[in-house]
CSV table of C-alpha atoms in Angstrom, one decimal:
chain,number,residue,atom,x,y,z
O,13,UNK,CA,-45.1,57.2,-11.9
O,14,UNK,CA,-47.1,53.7,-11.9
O,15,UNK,CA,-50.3,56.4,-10.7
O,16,UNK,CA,-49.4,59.2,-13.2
O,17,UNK,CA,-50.0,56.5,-16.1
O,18,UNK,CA,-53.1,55.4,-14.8
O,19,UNK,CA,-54.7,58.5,-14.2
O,20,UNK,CA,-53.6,59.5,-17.9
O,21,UNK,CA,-55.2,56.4,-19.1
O,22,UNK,CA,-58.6,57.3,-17.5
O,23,UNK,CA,-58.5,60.8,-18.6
O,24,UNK,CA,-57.8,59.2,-22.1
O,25,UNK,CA,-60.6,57.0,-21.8
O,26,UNK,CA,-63.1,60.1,-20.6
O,27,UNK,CA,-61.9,62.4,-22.9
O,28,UNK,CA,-62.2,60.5,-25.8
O,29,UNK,CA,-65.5,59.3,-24.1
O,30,UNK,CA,-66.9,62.7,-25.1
O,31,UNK,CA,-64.1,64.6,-27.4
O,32,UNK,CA,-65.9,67.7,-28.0
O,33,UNK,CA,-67.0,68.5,-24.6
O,34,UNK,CA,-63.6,67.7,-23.4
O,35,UNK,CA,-62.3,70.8,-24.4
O,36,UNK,CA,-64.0,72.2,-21.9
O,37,UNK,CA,-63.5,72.8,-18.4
O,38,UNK,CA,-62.9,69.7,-15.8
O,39,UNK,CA,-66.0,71.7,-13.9
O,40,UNK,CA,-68.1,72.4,-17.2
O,41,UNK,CA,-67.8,68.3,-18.4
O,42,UNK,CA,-68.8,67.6,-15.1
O,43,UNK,CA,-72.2,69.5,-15.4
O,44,UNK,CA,-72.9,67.8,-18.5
O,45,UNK,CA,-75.9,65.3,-18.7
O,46,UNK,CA,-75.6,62.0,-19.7
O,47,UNK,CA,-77.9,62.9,-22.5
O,48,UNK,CA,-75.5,65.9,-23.7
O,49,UNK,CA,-72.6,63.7,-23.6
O,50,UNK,CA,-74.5,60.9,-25.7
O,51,UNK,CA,-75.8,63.5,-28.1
O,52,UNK,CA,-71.7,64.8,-28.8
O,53,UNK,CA,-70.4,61.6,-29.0
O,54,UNK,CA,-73.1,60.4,-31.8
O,55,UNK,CA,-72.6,63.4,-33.8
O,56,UNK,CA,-68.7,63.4,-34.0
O,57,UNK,CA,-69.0,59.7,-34.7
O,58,UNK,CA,-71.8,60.7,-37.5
O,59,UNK,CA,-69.4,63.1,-39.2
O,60,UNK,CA,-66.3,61.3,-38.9
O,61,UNK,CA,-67.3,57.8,-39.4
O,62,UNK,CA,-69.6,58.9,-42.1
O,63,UNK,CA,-72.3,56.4,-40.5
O,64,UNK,CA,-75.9,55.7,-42.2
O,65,UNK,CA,-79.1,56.6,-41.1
O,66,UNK,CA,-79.7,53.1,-39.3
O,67,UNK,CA,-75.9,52.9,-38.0
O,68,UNK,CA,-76.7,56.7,-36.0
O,69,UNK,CA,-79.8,55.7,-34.3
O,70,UNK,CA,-77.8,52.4,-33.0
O,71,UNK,CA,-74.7,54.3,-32.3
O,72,UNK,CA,-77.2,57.1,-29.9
O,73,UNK,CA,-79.0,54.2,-28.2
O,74,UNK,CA,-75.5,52.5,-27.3
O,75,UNK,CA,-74.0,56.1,-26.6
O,76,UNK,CA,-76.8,56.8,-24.5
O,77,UNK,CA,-76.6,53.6,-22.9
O,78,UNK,CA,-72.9,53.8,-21.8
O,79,UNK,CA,-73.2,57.7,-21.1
O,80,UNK,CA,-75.4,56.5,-18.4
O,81,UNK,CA,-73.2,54.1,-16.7
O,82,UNK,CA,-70.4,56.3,-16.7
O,83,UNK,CA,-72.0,59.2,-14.8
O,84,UNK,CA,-70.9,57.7,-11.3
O,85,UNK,CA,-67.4,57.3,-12.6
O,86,UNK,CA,-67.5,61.2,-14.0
O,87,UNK,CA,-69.4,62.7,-11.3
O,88,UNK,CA,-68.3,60.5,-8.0
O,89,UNK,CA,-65.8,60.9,-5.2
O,90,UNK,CA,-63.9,57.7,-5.5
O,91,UNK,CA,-60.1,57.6,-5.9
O,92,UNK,CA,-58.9,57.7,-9.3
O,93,UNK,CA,-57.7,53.9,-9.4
O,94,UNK,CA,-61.3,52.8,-8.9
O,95,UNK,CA,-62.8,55.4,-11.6
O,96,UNK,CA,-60.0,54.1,-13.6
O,97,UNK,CA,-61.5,50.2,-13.5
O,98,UNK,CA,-64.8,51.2,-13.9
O,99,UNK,CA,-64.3,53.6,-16.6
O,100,UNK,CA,-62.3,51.0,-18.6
O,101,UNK,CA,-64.6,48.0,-18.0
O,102,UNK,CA,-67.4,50.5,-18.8
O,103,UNK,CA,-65.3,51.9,-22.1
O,104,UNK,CA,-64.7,47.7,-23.0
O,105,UNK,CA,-68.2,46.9,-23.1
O,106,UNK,CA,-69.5,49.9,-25.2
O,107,UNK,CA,-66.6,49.5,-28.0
O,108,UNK,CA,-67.8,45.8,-27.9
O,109,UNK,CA,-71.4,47.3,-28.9
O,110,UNK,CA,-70.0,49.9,-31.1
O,111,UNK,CA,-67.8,46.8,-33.5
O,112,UNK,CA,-71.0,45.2,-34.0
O,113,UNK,CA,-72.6,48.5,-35.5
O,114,UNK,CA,-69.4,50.0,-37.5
O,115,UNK,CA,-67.9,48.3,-40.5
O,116,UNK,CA,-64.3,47.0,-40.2
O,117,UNK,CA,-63.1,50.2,-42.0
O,118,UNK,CA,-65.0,52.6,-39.6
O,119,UNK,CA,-64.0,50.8,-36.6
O,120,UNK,CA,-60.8,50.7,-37.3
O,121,UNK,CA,-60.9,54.8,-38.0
O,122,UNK,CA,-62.3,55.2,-34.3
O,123,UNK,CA,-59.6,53.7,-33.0
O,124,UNK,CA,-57.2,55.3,-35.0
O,125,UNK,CA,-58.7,58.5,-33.6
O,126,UNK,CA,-58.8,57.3,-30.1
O,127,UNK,CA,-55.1,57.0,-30.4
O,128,UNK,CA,-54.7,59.9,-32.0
O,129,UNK,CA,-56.5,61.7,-28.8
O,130,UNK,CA,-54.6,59.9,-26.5
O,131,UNK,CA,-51.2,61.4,-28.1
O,132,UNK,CA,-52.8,64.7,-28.0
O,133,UNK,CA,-53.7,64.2,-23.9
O,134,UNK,CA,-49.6,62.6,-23.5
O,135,UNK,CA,-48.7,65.5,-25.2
O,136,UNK,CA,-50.8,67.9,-23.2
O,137,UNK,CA,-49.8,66.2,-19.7
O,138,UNK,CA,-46.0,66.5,-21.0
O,139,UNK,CA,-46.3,70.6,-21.6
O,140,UNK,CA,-47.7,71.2,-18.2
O,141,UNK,CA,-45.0,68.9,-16.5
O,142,UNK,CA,-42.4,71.5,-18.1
């Protein structure tokens, strides 16, 4: 059980990592570049945090940045407990970033959006248990 939770919280944390190409297959996120995934995430933050000119070019370089560091965790063999630590430590530092860019009203609309993914992949997980 103690396993099932974790591996929900790092599919969480990739998933909301990259929301749009998430929908897509395990195998087609995995062929993604780092650039692609950098590009998603700074265009659904764009549109839903309504972010200014300056705040987008920030919020790529940082997305970019962290897109980067996660493509071990995404495209490596390790067991999921180990991709778990490094995609939350990895996750940490990047929101850190991100609260410096994003006025208190838009960060507190991506996290409200990270939890409302993170009900959607509970739900998910739930359906296919049935």
């Amino acid at each position: 059980m103690k396993r099932a939770i974790q591996a929900t919280v790092l599919c969480v944390v990739l998933l909301f990592s990259v929301a749009v190409i998430a929908r897509q297959s395990p195998e087609d996120f995995k062929n993604t570049t780092p650039e692609q995934r950098a590009q998603v995430q700074t265009n659904l933050m764009k549109s839903k945090l309504q972010l200014t000119d300056d705040q987008t070019t920030k919020v790529a370089a940082i997305n970019l940045k962290y897109a980067k560091q996660m493509e071990p965790v995404i495209k490596g063999d390790g067991g999921k407990m180990a991709k778990f630590k490094q995609a939350k430590k990895i996750n940490e530092s990047k929101e850190a970033e991100l609260k410096t860019v994003f006025t208190e009203e838009q960060f507190a609309s991506y996290e409200k959006g990270k939890e409302e993914m993170k009900q959607e992949v509970m739900k998910k997980i739930k359906e296919k248990r049935q």
